């Protein structure tokens, strides 16, 4: 661990201006949404289209050899439709994708983007369906002409079984496609989810519409794999109903939900699907785990933004109203019914019980004569949780991250039942594969990074740091001061551990602050004291937008001959900018042997 005093460490940081903030531009416009072009995306599109073109040409060639080129074309289009449909079912089998992600294929194929691949394959399916329909209209018109009116086109299209089934499938596919449009999916997700199950009806109609051997060749195996995958996940999730341990309200409409681990094995940065049967049996929502694999409980941070999250918090409100006026929470704590979070009339979170530890006093016990820190406060601020079961991987130290006490049985019994499905892979789970790591997040995008930082904290304090990790840069950009409260205890614990030689923390406030708030911050800030906003001694808060161009340049210059892993979770616009910067500085620092490997997952902001 570094032996620098906080003053010396802060002075060293101030000598580098690369992390200074840029002024906030109120009139800055968001760039247009243009699909990002990457090598992997180009490779996937090229291989997929080349494969389809090859199949189509082969079928036309065989048809020509038999004297019916148009019939060969129709068979080729039919084969491509079946291939697209089969691929879409396989891409939506999460367990299969997770198994493939554990193979060496993950070095070539990005299995975290299967949803994007599913959409692209669906577009090609629609393209070939349109070709199939138009081709048969042309074919039936030719039959009507060649038969001199004996065979009516209307009869072939709407009175024959083949035409009736085909038009029914076309109608169902049209409804499914309209429900999948972004405008519909984002506003009416439940409608989108339910109508997407029309794909099973379409599969049944395909069995009636085409020859049996064609169905067996293209559809039978993929749909069986998908159904087995879904059945496995359904049974696993129904059996995994963990007990809720704590419900914590954070500022800026964020709720933290802590629940029992039940033996779940996962990596830092992975996510799970949560379902609350009392709200909806078929709604499963993905949430990144904010707990560390070294902890004995799981936690997620939920941003109260949509109808489902608002109803979830409303359920907690009803549970609070059912509690007795006052009851014992812990041997040294009491709470009343108002101490469970609630929602007011305009669906905004109101103050509630937060079982965090005291914020007053010093910031923790110092090492080697730090006068500004109270020598006895570290044990008071970071005691081991009485109910914490230290695993064999952790040494018996007393500086665990603060954890709220579990809810009493009476409260826990009245809380809604939750079901957990997962974990599933995410880009951030590969973070410890790099020796130098750059973590960038915006607002609620901090959730996967918090899991990484917690895991880093436990590894550092138990002398079991992942082999090769030498430096971690953490940059968090927030719109308001309250958002920094979400993981304040975690940042304080990391700040106290004197790990400046491994971890550098940068927090940025991008919103314009009221004059009164600026005055309060200025009056609270003292020379040699903690940061007035975050309370950290070694990591200052910057006001404005991060200058990522300078940050990439500075980090690249500091670390020659290094592969730096860049992990981002935030808005689409910022992700595009960072992707370009990572590529730019990889090219400019190529002679120094420095490269930035960019990884991204999208937040809900």
Coordinates of C-alpha atoms in Angstrom, one line a residue:
X1 CA 0.0 0.0 0.0
X2 CA 1.1 3.6 -0.6
X3 CA 2.5 5.6 2.3
X4 CA 1.7 9.0 0.9
X5 CA -0.2 11.4 3.1
X6 CA -3.5 12.6 1.7
X7 CA -2.0 16.1 1.2
X8 CA 0.9 14.7 -0.8
X9 CA -1.3 12.5 -2.8
X10 CA -3.7 15.3 -3.7
X11 CA -0.8 17.6 -4.6
X12 CA 0.5 14.9 -7.0
X13 CA -2.9 14.7 -8.7
X14 CA -3.1 18.5 -9.1
X15 CA 0.1 18.6 -11.1
X16 CA -1.7 16.7 -13.9
X17 CA -4.5 18.8 -15.5
X18 CA -5.7 16.0 -17.7
X19 CA -8.6 15.2 -15.4
X20 CA -9.9 18.8 -15.2
X21 CA -13.5 19.3 -16.1
X22 CA -14.8 21.1 -19.1
X23 CA -17.6 23.7 -18.7
X24 CA -21.1 22.5 -19.2
X25 CA -22.6 23.4 -22.6
X26 CA -26.4 24.0 -22.2
X27 CA -26.9 24.3 -26.0
X28 CA -25.0 21.1 -26.8
X29 CA -27.1 19.0 -29.1
X30 CA -27.2 15.2 -29.1
X31 CA -25.7 13.7 -32.3
X32 CA -28.0 11.7 -34.6
X33 CA -28.3 8.0 -33.9
X34 CA -26.2 6.3 -36.5
X35 CA -25.3 2.6 -36.2
X36 CA -21.8 2.2 -35.0
X37 CA -19.4 0.4 -37.4
X38 CA -17.0 -2.0 -35.7
X39 CA -14.8 -4.8 -37.0
X40 CA -16.9 -7.5 -35.3
X41 CA -20.2 -6.0 -36.6
X42 CA -18.9 -5.7 -40.1
X43 CA -17.6 -9.3 -39.9
X44 CA -20.9 -10.6 -38.7
X45 CA -22.9 -8.8 -41.3
X46 CA -20.5 -9.8 -44.1
X47 CA -20.5 -13.5 -43.1
X48 CA -24.3 -13.6 -42.6
X49 CA -25.0 -12.0 -46.0
X50 CA -22.3 -14.0 -47.8
X51 CA -23.8 -17.2 -46.4
X52 CA -27.3 -16.3 -47.5
X53 CA -26.1 -15.3 -51.0
X54 CA -24.3 -18.6 -51.3
X55 CA -27.4 -20.6 -50.4
X56 CA -29.5 -18.6 -52.8
X57 CA -27.1 -19.0 -55.7
X58 CA -26.7 -22.7 -55.1
X59 CA -30.5 -23.2 -55.1
X60 CA -30.9 -21.2 -58.3
X61 CA -28.1 -23.2 -59.9
X62 CA -29.7 -26.6 -59.0
X63 CA -33.1 -25.3 -60.2
X64 CA -31.5 -24.2 -63.5
X65 CA -29.9 -27.7 -63.9
X66 CA -33.4 -29.1 -63.5
X67 CA -34.9 -26.7 -66.0
X68 CA -36.7 -24.5 -63.4
X69 CA -34.5 -21.6 -62.3
X70 CA -37.5 -19.7 -60.8
X71 CA -38.5 -22.8 -58.8
X72 CA -34.9 -22.9 -57.5
X73 CA -35.1 -19.3 -56.5
X74 CA -38.3 -20.0 -54.5
X75 CA -36.7 -22.9 -52.7
X76 CA -33.7 -20.7 -51.9
X77 CA -35.9 -18.0 -50.4
X78 CA -37.7 -20.6 -48.4
X79 CA -34.4 -22.0 -47.1
X80 CA -33.2 -18.6 -46.1
X81 CA -36.5 -17.8 -44.2
X82 CA -36.2 -21.0 -42.3
X83 CA -32.5 -20.3 -41.5
X84 CA -33.3 -16.8 -40.2
X85 CA -36.1 -18.1 -38.0
X86 CA -33.9 -20.8 -36.6
X87 CA -31.0 -18.4 -35.9
X88 CA -33.4 -16.0 -34.1
X89 CA -34.5 -18.8 -31.7
X90 CA -30.9 -19.8 -31.0
X91 CA -29.8 -16.2 -30.4
X92 CA -32.6 -15.8 -27.8
X93 CA -31.4 -18.8 -25.7
X94 CA -29.4 -17.1 -22.9
X95 CA -28.1 -20.3 -21.4
X96 CA -26.7 -21.5 -24.7
X97 CA -25.1 -18.1 -25.2
X98 CA -23.6 -18.2 -21.7
X99 CA -22.1 -21.7 -22.4
X100 CA -20.6 -20.5 -25.7
X101 CA -19.2 -17.4 -23.9
X102 CA -17.1 -19.7 -21.8
X103 CA -15.4 -21.2 -24.8
X104 CA -12.5 -19.7 -26.8
X105 CA -15.1 -18.4 -29.3
X106 CA -15.6 -15.4 -27.1
X107 CA -12.3 -14.0 -28.4
X108 CA -13.9 -13.8 -31.9
X109 CA -17.6 -13.5 -31.3
X110 CA -19.2 -10.9 -29.0
X111 CA -21.9 -13.0 -27.2
X112 CA -23.0 -9.9 -25.2
X113 CA -24.6 -8.4 -28.4
X114 CA -26.9 -11.3 -29.2
X115 CA -29.9 -9.0 -29.0
X116 CA -28.4 -6.8 -31.7
X117 CA -27.8 -9.8 -33.8
X118 CA -31.4 -11.0 -33.2
X119 CA -32.7 -7.7 -34.6
X120 CA -30.5 -7.8 -37.7
X121 CA -31.4 -11.4 -38.4
X122 CA -35.1 -10.4 -38.0
X123 CA -34.7 -7.7 -40.6
X124 CA -33.3 -10.2 -43.0
X125 CA -36.2 -12.5 -42.2
X126 CA -38.7 -9.7 -43.1
X127 CA -36.7 -9.1 -46.3
X128 CA -37.0 -12.7 -47.4
X129 CA -40.6 -13.0 -46.4
X130 CA -41.4 -10.1 -48.6
X131 CA -39.6 -11.8 -51.5
X132 CA -41.4 -15.0 -50.8
X133 CA -44.9 -13.4 -50.9
X134 CA -44.2 -11.3 -54.0
X135 CA -42.7 -14.3 -55.8
X136 CA -45.8 -16.4 -55.1
X137 CA -48.1 -13.7 -56.3
X138 CA -46.1 -13.6 -59.5
X139 CA -46.1 -17.4 -59.8
X140 CA -49.9 -17.6 -59.2
X141 CA -50.5 -14.9 -61.8
X142 CA -48.4 -16.8 -64.3
X143 CA -50.5 -19.9 -63.6
X144 CA -53.7 -18.0 -64.2
X145 CA -52.4 -16.7 -67.5
X146 CA -51.0 -20.0 -68.7
X147 CA -54.2 -21.9 -67.8
X148 CA -56.3 -19.4 -69.7
X149 CA -58.4 -18.6 -66.7
X150 CA -59.0 -22.1 -65.5
X151 CA -57.0 -21.5 -62.4
X152 CA -57.9 -18.3 -60.6
X153 CA -55.3 -16.3 -58.8
X154 CA -57.8 -15.4 -56.1
X155 CA -58.6 -19.1 -55.5
X156 CA -54.9 -20.0 -55.2
X157 CA -54.2 -17.2 -52.7
X158 CA -57.3 -17.2 -50.5
X159 CA -59.3 -20.5 -51.0
X160 CA -56.5 -23.0 -51.0
X161 CA -55.1 -24.2 -47.6
X162 CA -51.6 -23.2 -48.5
X163 CA -52.6 -19.6 -49.3
X164 CA -54.8 -19.3 -46.2
X165 CA -52.1 -20.4 -43.9
X166 CA -49.5 -18.3 -45.6
X167 CA -51.6 -15.1 -45.3
X168 CA -52.3 -15.9 -41.6
X169 CA -48.6 -16.2 -40.9
X170 CA -48.0 -12.9 -42.8
X171 CA -50.6 -11.2 -40.7
X172 CA -49.2 -12.5 -37.5
X173 CA -45.7 -11.5 -38.5
X174 CA -46.9 -8.0 -39.4
X175 CA -48.4 -7.6 -35.9
X176 CA -45.2 -8.9 -34.3
X177 CA -43.1 -6.5 -36.3
X178 CA -45.2 -3.5 -35.4
X179 CA -45.1 -4.4 -31.7
X180 CA -41.3 -4.6 -31.9
X181 CA -40.9 -1.0 -33.2
X182 CA -38.8 1.1 -30.7
X183 CA -41.7 3.6 -30.1
X184 CA -44.0 0.7 -29.1
X185 CA -41.5 -1.4 -27.3
X186 CA -40.3 1.4 -25.0
X187 CA -43.7 2.7 -24.1
X188 CA -45.6 -0.6 -24.0
X189 CA -43.0 -3.3 -23.2
X190 CA -45.6 -5.7 -21.9
X191 CA -47.5 -5.6 -25.2
X192 CA -44.3 -6.1 -27.1
X193 CA -43.4 -9.1 -24.8
X194 CA -46.8 -10.8 -25.1
X195 CA -47.1 -10.3 -28.9
X196 CA -43.6 -11.6 -29.4
X197 CA -45.0 -15.0 -28.4
X198 CA -46.9 -15.1 -31.6
X199 CA -43.7 -16.6 -33.0
X200 CA -44.7 -19.9 -31.5
X201 CA -48.0 -19.8 -33.4
X202 CA -46.1 -19.0 -36.5
X203 CA -43.9 -22.0 -36.0
X204 CA -47.0 -24.2 -35.7
X205 CA -48.4 -22.8 -38.9
X206 CA -45.1 -23.3 -40.7
X207 CA -45.4 -27.0 -39.8
X208 CA -48.7 -27.0 -41.6
X209 CA -47.5 -24.8 -44.4
X210 CA -44.4 -26.6 -45.6
X211 CA -43.3 -30.2 -46.0
X212 CA -42.5 -32.2 -42.9
X213 CA -38.9 -33.0 -43.9
X214 CA -38.2 -29.4 -44.5
X215 CA -39.5 -28.5 -41.1
X216 CA -37.4 -31.1 -39.4
X217 CA -34.3 -30.1 -41.3
X218 CA -34.5 -26.3 -40.4
X219 CA -36.8 -25.8 -37.4
X220 CA -37.0 -28.8 -35.2
X221 CA -33.6 -28.7 -33.6
X222 CA -33.3 -25.0 -32.9
X223 CA -36.8 -24.7 -31.5
X224 CA -36.1 -27.7 -29.2
X225 CA -32.9 -26.1 -27.9
X226 CA -34.8 -22.9 -27.3
X227 CA -37.7 -24.6 -25.5
X228 CA -35.3 -26.7 -23.3
X229 CA -33.3 -23.5 -22.5
X230 CA -36.5 -21.6 -21.5
X231 CA -37.9 -24.5 -19.5
X232 CA -34.6 -24.8 -17.6
X233 CA -34.6 -21.1 -16.8
X234 CA -38.2 -21.1 -15.8
X235 CA -37.7 -24.0 -13.3
X236 CA -34.5 -22.5 -12.0
X237 CA -36.1 -19.1 -11.4
X238 CA -39.2 -20.6 -9.8
X239 CA -37.0 -22.5 -7.3
X240 CA -34.8 -19.5 -6.5
X241 CA -37.0 -17.2 -4.4
X242 CA -34.5 -15.4 -2.1
X243 CA -35.6 -13.6 1.0
X244 CA -35.4 -9.8 0.9
X245 CA -32.9 -8.6 3.5
X246 CA -33.1 -4.9 3.1
X247 CA -34.8 -2.2 1.1
X248 CA -32.9 1.1 1.1
X249 CA -33.8 4.4 -0.5
X250 CA -31.1 6.5 -2.1
X251 CA -31.4 10.0 -3.5
X252 CA -32.4 10.7 -7.1
X253 CA -35.2 8.1 -7.2
X254 CA -33.0 5.0 -6.7
X255 CA -33.8 2.0 -4.6
X256 CA -31.4 -0.6 -3.4
X257 CA -32.7 -4.1 -2.9
X258 CA -30.7 -6.6 -0.9
X259 CA -31.6 -10.2 -0.9
X260 CA -30.2 -13.6 0.0
X261 CA -27.6 -15.1 -2.3
X262 CA -28.9 -18.7 -2.1
X263 CA -25.6 -20.1 -3.4
X264 CA -25.7 -18.1 -6.6
X265 CA -22.2 -18.0 -8.3
X266 CA -21.4 -15.0 -10.4
X267 CA -18.7 -12.6 -11.5
X268 CA -18.4 -8.8 -10.9
X269 CA -20.4 -7.0 -13.5
X270 CA -22.9 -9.7 -14.4
X271 CA -26.6 -9.2 -14.3
X272 CA -29.8 -11.1 -13.3
X273 CA -33.5 -10.9 -14.2
X274 CA -35.9 -10.1 -11.4
X275 CA -39.6 -11.0 -11.4
X276 CA -42.1 -10.0 -8.7
X277 CA -45.1 -12.4 -9.1
X278 CA -47.5 -10.0 -7.2
X279 CA -46.9 -7.4 -9.9
X280 CA -46.7 -9.7 -13.0
X281 CA -45.7 -13.3 -13.5
X282 CA -44.3 -12.7 -17.0
X283 CA -42.4 -9.5 -16.6
X284 CA -38.7 -10.2 -16.1
X285 CA -36.4 -7.1 -15.8
X286 CA -32.6 -7.1 -16.0
X287 CA -30.6 -5.5 -13.2
X288 CA -26.9 -5.4 -12.8
X289 CA -25.6 -6.9 -9.5
X290 CA -24.0 -4.2 -7.5
X291 CA -22.7 -6.6 -4.8
X292 CA -19.3 -8.3 -5.1
X293 CA -18.8 -12.1 -5.5
X294 CA -17.0 -12.0 -2.2
X295 CA -20.1 -11.0 -0.3
X296 CA -22.8 -13.3 1.1
X297 CA -25.8 -11.4 -0.1
X298 CA -26.9 -9.9 -3.5
X299 CA -27.9 -6.3 -4.2
X300 CA -29.3 -4.4 -7.1
X301 CA -29.9 -0.7 -7.5
X302 CA -33.2 0.1 -9.2
X303 CA -33.9 3.4 -10.8
X304 CA -37.6 4.3 -10.3
X305 CA -38.5 5.4 -13.8
X306 CA -41.1 3.2 -15.4
X307 CA -44.5 1.8 -14.4
X308 CA -43.1 -1.5 -13.1
X309 CA -40.5 0.1 -10.8
X310 CA -43.1 2.5 -9.5
X311 CA -45.5 -0.3 -8.7
X312 CA -42.7 -2.2 -7.0
X313 CA -42.0 0.8 -4.7
X314 CA -45.8 1.2 -4.2
X315 CA -45.8 -2.4 -2.9
X316 CA -43.1 -1.5 -0.4
X317 CA -45.3 1.4 0.7
X318 CA -48.3 -0.9 1.3
X319 CA -46.1 -3.1 3.4
X320 CA -45.0 -0.2 5.4
X321 CA -48.6 0.8 6.1
X322 CA -49.3 -2.7 7.4
X323 CA -46.5 -2.5 10.0
X324 CA -47.2 -1.7 13.7
X325 CA -46.5 1.9 14.6
X326 CA -43.2 1.0 16.1
X327 CA -41.1 -2.1 16.1
X328 CA -37.5 -3.2 16.8
X329 CA -35.2 -3.3 13.8
X330 CA -32.0 -4.3 15.5
X331 CA -30.6 -4.6 19.0
X332 CA -29.5 -1.0 18.9
X333 CA -31.9 0.4 16.3
X334 CA -35.6 1.1 16.2
X335 CA -37.8 2.0 13.2
X336 CA -41.4 2.9 12.6
X337 CA -43.7 2.5 9.7
X338 CA -42.3 5.6 8.0
X339 CA -38.8 4.0 7.9
X340 CA -39.7 1.9 4.9
X341 CA -39.4 3.8 1.7
X342 CA -42.5 5.2 0.1
X343 CA -43.8 7.1 -2.9
X344 CA -45.6 10.4 -2.7
X345 CA -48.5 11.5 -4.9
X346 CA -46.2 12.4 -7.8
X347 CA -44.3 9.1 -7.7
X348 CA -41.2 10.7 -6.2
X349 CA -39.3 8.9 -3.5
X350 CA -39.6 10.4 -0.1
X351 CA -37.0 10.2 2.8
X352 CA -36.9 6.8 4.4
X353 CA -34.9 4.6 6.7
X354 CA -31.3 4.2 5.6
X355 CA -29.5 1.7 7.9
X356 CA -26.1 3.2 6.9
X357 CA -23.5 4.0 9.5
X358 CA -23.0 7.5 11.0
X359 CA -21.6 10.2 8.8
X360 CA -20.5 12.4 11.5
X361 CA -17.1 12.6 13.1
X362 CA -13.8 11.6 11.4
X363 CA -13.4 9.6 8.2
X364 CA -11.7 6.7 9.8
X365 CA -8.6 5.7 11.7
X366 CA -5.5 7.0 10.1
X367 CA -2.2 5.3 9.6
X368 CA 0.9 7.0 11.0
X369 CA -0.2 10.2 12.7
X370 CA -3.0 11.7 10.6
X371 CA -4.3 14.4 12.8
X372 CA -7.4 15.2 10.7
X373 CA -8.8 11.7 11.2
X374 CA -10.3 10.5 14.4
X375 CA -8.3 7.5 15.7
X376 CA -11.3 5.7 17.0
X377 CA -13.9 6.3 14.2
X378 CA -12.8 3.7 11.8
X379 CA -14.1 0.9 14.0
X380 CA -17.3 2.8 14.5
X381 CA -17.9 3.5 10.9
X382 CA -16.8 0.2 9.4
X383 CA -17.7 -2.5 11.8
X384 CA -18.3 -6.1 10.6
X385 CA -22.0 -6.6 10.2
X386 CA -23.3 -8.8 13.1
X387 CA -25.1 -11.1 10.7
X388 CA -22.2 -11.3 8.3
X389 CA -20.9 -14.7 7.6
X390 CA -17.3 -14.4 6.5
X391 CA -16.6 -16.8 3.7
X392 CA -13.4 -18.9 3.6
X393 CA -12.1 -16.5 0.9
X394 CA -12.0 -13.6 3.3
X395 CA -9.5 -13.0 6.0
X396 CA -11.0 -12.2 9.5
X397 CA -10.4 -8.5 9.4
X398 CA -12.9 -5.9 10.8
X399 CA -13.0 -3.5 7.9
X400 CA -15.9 -5.0 5.9
X401 CA -17.9 -2.7 3.7
X402 CA -20.9 -1.3 5.6
X403 CA -24.0 -3.5 5.3
X404 CA -27.5 -2.8 6.6
X405 CA -28.9 -5.2 9.2
X406 CA -31.4 -7.7 7.9
X407 CA -35.1 -6.9 8.2
X408 CA -36.9 -8.6 11.1
X409 CA -39.0 -11.6 10.2
X410 CA -42.3 -9.8 10.5
X411 CA -41.3 -7.2 8.0
X412 CA -39.7 -9.7 5.6
X413 CA -42.8 -11.9 5.6
X414 CA -44.9 -9.0 4.4
X415 CA -42.6 -8.0 1.6
X416 CA -43.3 -9.3 -1.9
X417 CA -41.8 -12.5 -3.2
X418 CA -39.1 -12.1 -5.8
X419 CA -37.7 -14.6 -8.3
X420 CA -34.2 -14.4 -9.7
X421 CA -33.0 -15.8 -13.0
X422 CA -29.2 -15.7 -13.7
X423 CA -26.5 -14.7 -13.6
X424 CA -25.8 -13.7 -17.2
X425 CA -22.7 -12.4 -18.9
X426 CA -21.9 -8.8 -19.4
X427 CA -18.8 -7.0 -20.8
X428 CA -17.7 -5.8 -17.4
X429 CA -17.1 -9.4 -16.1
X430 CA -13.9 -9.5 -18.1
X431 CA -12.5 -6.5 -16.2
X432 CA -9.8 -8.3 -14.3
X433 CA -8.3 -9.8 -17.5
X434 CA -6.4 -6.5 -17.8
X435 CA -3.5 -5.1 -15.8
X436 CA -4.7 -1.5 -16.4
X437 CA -8.4 -0.7 -16.2
X438 CA -10.3 2.4 -17.0
X439 CA -13.9 2.4 -15.6
X440 CA -16.2 5.1 -16.9
X441 CA -19.9 5.5 -15.9
X442 CA -22.6 8.0 -16.1
X443 CA -25.3 8.3 -13.4
X444 CA -27.0 4.9 -12.8
X445 CA -24.4 3.3 -15.1
X446 CA -22.3 3.1 -12.0
X447 CA -24.0 -0.2 -11.0
X448 CA -21.7 -2.6 -12.8
X449 CA -18.6 -0.6 -11.7
X450 CA -19.7 -0.7 -8.1
X451 CA -19.5 -4.5 -8.2
X452 CA -16.0 -4.3 -9.7
X453 CA -14.9 -1.7 -7.0
X454 CA -16.3 -3.8 -4.2
X455 CA -14.5 -6.9 -5.5
X456 CA -11.4 -4.8 -5.8
X457 CA -11.8 -3.6 -2.2
X458 CA -12.1 -7.1 -0.8
X459 CA -9.2 -8.3 -2.9
X460 CA -7.0 -5.5 -1.7
X461 CA -7.9 -5.8 2.0
X462 CA -7.4 -9.6 2.0
X463 CA -4.2 -9.6 -0.1
X464 CA -5.8 -11.6 -2.8
X465 CA -5.7 -9.1 -5.7
X466 CA -6.3 -10.6 -9.1
X467 CA -2.9 -11.4 -10.6
X468 CA -1.7 -8.6 -12.9
X469 CA -4.0 -5.8 -11.8
X470 CA -1.7 -2.8 -11.4
X471 CA -3.9 0.3 -11.9
X472 CA -7.6 1.1 -11.9
X473 CA -9.0 4.5 -13.0
X474 CA -12.6 5.2 -11.9
X475 CA -14.5 8.1 -13.5
X476 CA -18.1 8.8 -12.5
X477 CA -20.1 11.6 -14.1
X478 CA -23.3 12.6 -12.3
X479 CA -25.9 15.2 -13.0
X480 CA -26.6 16.1 -9.4
X481 CA -25.0 15.9 -6.0
X482 CA -27.5 13.5 -4.5
X483 CA -26.5 10.8 -7.0
X484 CA -23.1 10.6 -5.4
X485 CA -24.8 9.3 -2.2
X486 CA -25.6 5.9 -3.9
X487 CA -22.2 4.4 -3.2
X488 CA -20.7 7.0 -0.8
X489 CA -19.8 4.3 1.8
X490 CA -18.0 2.2 -0.9
X491 CA -16.0 5.2 -2.1
X492 CA -15.1 6.2 1.4
X493 CA -13.9 2.7 2.2
X494 CA -11.7 2.7 -0.9
X495 CA -10.4 6.1 -0.1
X496 CA -9.5 5.1 3.4
X497 CA -7.5 2.0 2.4
X498 CA -4.5 4.1 1.0
X499 CA -4.7 2.4 -2.4
X500 CA -3.9 5.5 -4.4
X501 CA -1.1 3.6 -6.1
X502 CA -3.7 1.2 -7.5
X503 CA -7.0 3.1 -7.7
X504 CA -7.7 6.7 -8.7
X505 CA -11.2 8.0 -8.2
X506 CA -12.7 10.9 -10.2
X507 CA -16.2 12.2 -9.6
X508 CA -17.7 14.9 -11.9
X509 CA -20.9 17.0 -11.4
X510 CA -22.2 18.0 -14.7
X511 CA -25.4 19.9 -13.8
X512 CA -25.5 23.6 -12.9
X513 CA -25.7 24.0 -9.2
X514 CA -27.9 26.5 -7.4
X515 CA -26.2 29.5 -5.9
X516 CA -27.1 28.4 -2.3
X517 CA -25.7 25.0 -2.9
X518 CA -22.5 26.4 -4.3
X519 CA -22.2 28.6 -1.2
X520 CA -22.7 25.7 1.1
X521 CA -20.1 23.6 -0.7
X522 CA -17.6 26.5 -0.5
X523 CA -18.2 27.0 3.2
X524 CA -17.9 23.3 4.0
X525 CA -14.7 22.9 2.1
X526 CA -11.6 23.3 4.4
X527 CA -7.9 23.2 3.5
X528 CA -6.6 19.7 4.2
X529 CA -10.0 18.4 5.0
X530 CA -12.2 15.9 3.1
X531 CA -14.0 16.9 -0.2
X532 CA -17.1 18.8 0.7
X533 CA -19.3 16.8 -1.7
X534 CA -18.1 13.2 -1.4
X535 CA -16.3 13.3 1.9
X536 CA -13.2 11.7 0.4
X537 CA -9.8 12.8 1.5
X538 CA -7.8 11.7 -1.5
X539 CA -10.2 12.2 -4.4
X540 CA -11.5 15.6 -5.3
X541 CA -14.8 16.3 -7.1
X542 CA -14.7 18.1 -10.4
X543 CA -17.4 20.5 -11.6
X544 CA -18.2 20.1 -15.3
X545 CA -17.9 17.5 -18.0
X546 CA -14.8 15.2 -18.1
X547 CA -12.3 16.1 -20.9
X548 CA -12.0 12.5 -22.1
X549 CA -9.6 13.4 -24.9
X550 CA -7.1 14.6 -22.3
X551 CA -7.9 11.7 -20.0
X552 CA -7.2 9.1 -22.7
X553 CA -4.0 10.9 -23.7
X554 CA -2.7 11.2 -20.1
X555 CA -3.4 7.5 -19.2
X556 CA -1.9 6.4 -22.5
X557 CA 1.3 8.4 -21.8
X558 CA 1.5 7.1 -18.3
X559 CA 1.3 3.4 -19.3
X560 CA 3.5 2.5 -22.3
X561 CA 3.4 -1.0 -23.8
X562 CA 0.1 -1.7 -22.1
X563 CA -3.3 -3.0 -23.1
X564 CA -5.7 -0.8 -21.2
X565 CA -9.3 -2.2 -20.7
X566 CA -11.9 0.5 -21.0
X567 CA -15.3 -0.4 -19.5
X568 CA -18.2 2.0 -19.9
X569 CA -21.8 2.0 -18.9
X570 CA -23.9 5.0 -19.6
X571 CA -25.7 6.9 -22.4
X572 CA -25.6 6.0 -26.1
X573 CA -24.1 9.4 -27.0
X574 CA -21.2 9.2 -24.5
X575 CA -20.6 5.7 -25.6
X576 CA -20.1 6.7 -29.2
X577 CA -17.7 9.4 -28.2
X578 CA -15.6 7.1 -26.0
X579 CA -15.5 4.4 -28.7
X580 CA -14.0 6.9 -31.1
X581 CA -11.5 8.2 -28.6
X582 CA -10.4 4.7 -27.7
X583 CA -9.8 4.0 -31.4
X584 CA -8.1 7.3 -32.0
X585 CA -5.6 7.1 -29.1
X586 CA -4.9 3.4 -29.8
X587 CA -3.7 4.6 -33.3
X588 CA -1.8 7.5 -32.0
X589 CA 0.0 5.6 -29.2
X590 CA 0.7 2.5 -31.4
X591 CA 4.4 3.2 -31.5
X592 CA 4.5 3.2 -27.7
X593 CA 2.7 -0.2 -27.6
X594 CA -0.3 1.2 -25.8
X595 CA -3.9 0.2 -26.8
X596 CA -7.3 0.8 -25.5
X597 CA -9.7 -2.2 -25.6
X598 CA -13.2 -0.7 -25.4
X599 CA -16.2 -2.6 -23.8
X600 CA -19.6 -1.1 -23.4
X601 CA -23.0 -1.9 -21.9
X602 CA -25.9 0.4 -22.1
X603 CA -27.6 2.0 -19.0
X604 CA -31.2 2.9 -18.7
X605 CA -30.6 6.7 -18.4

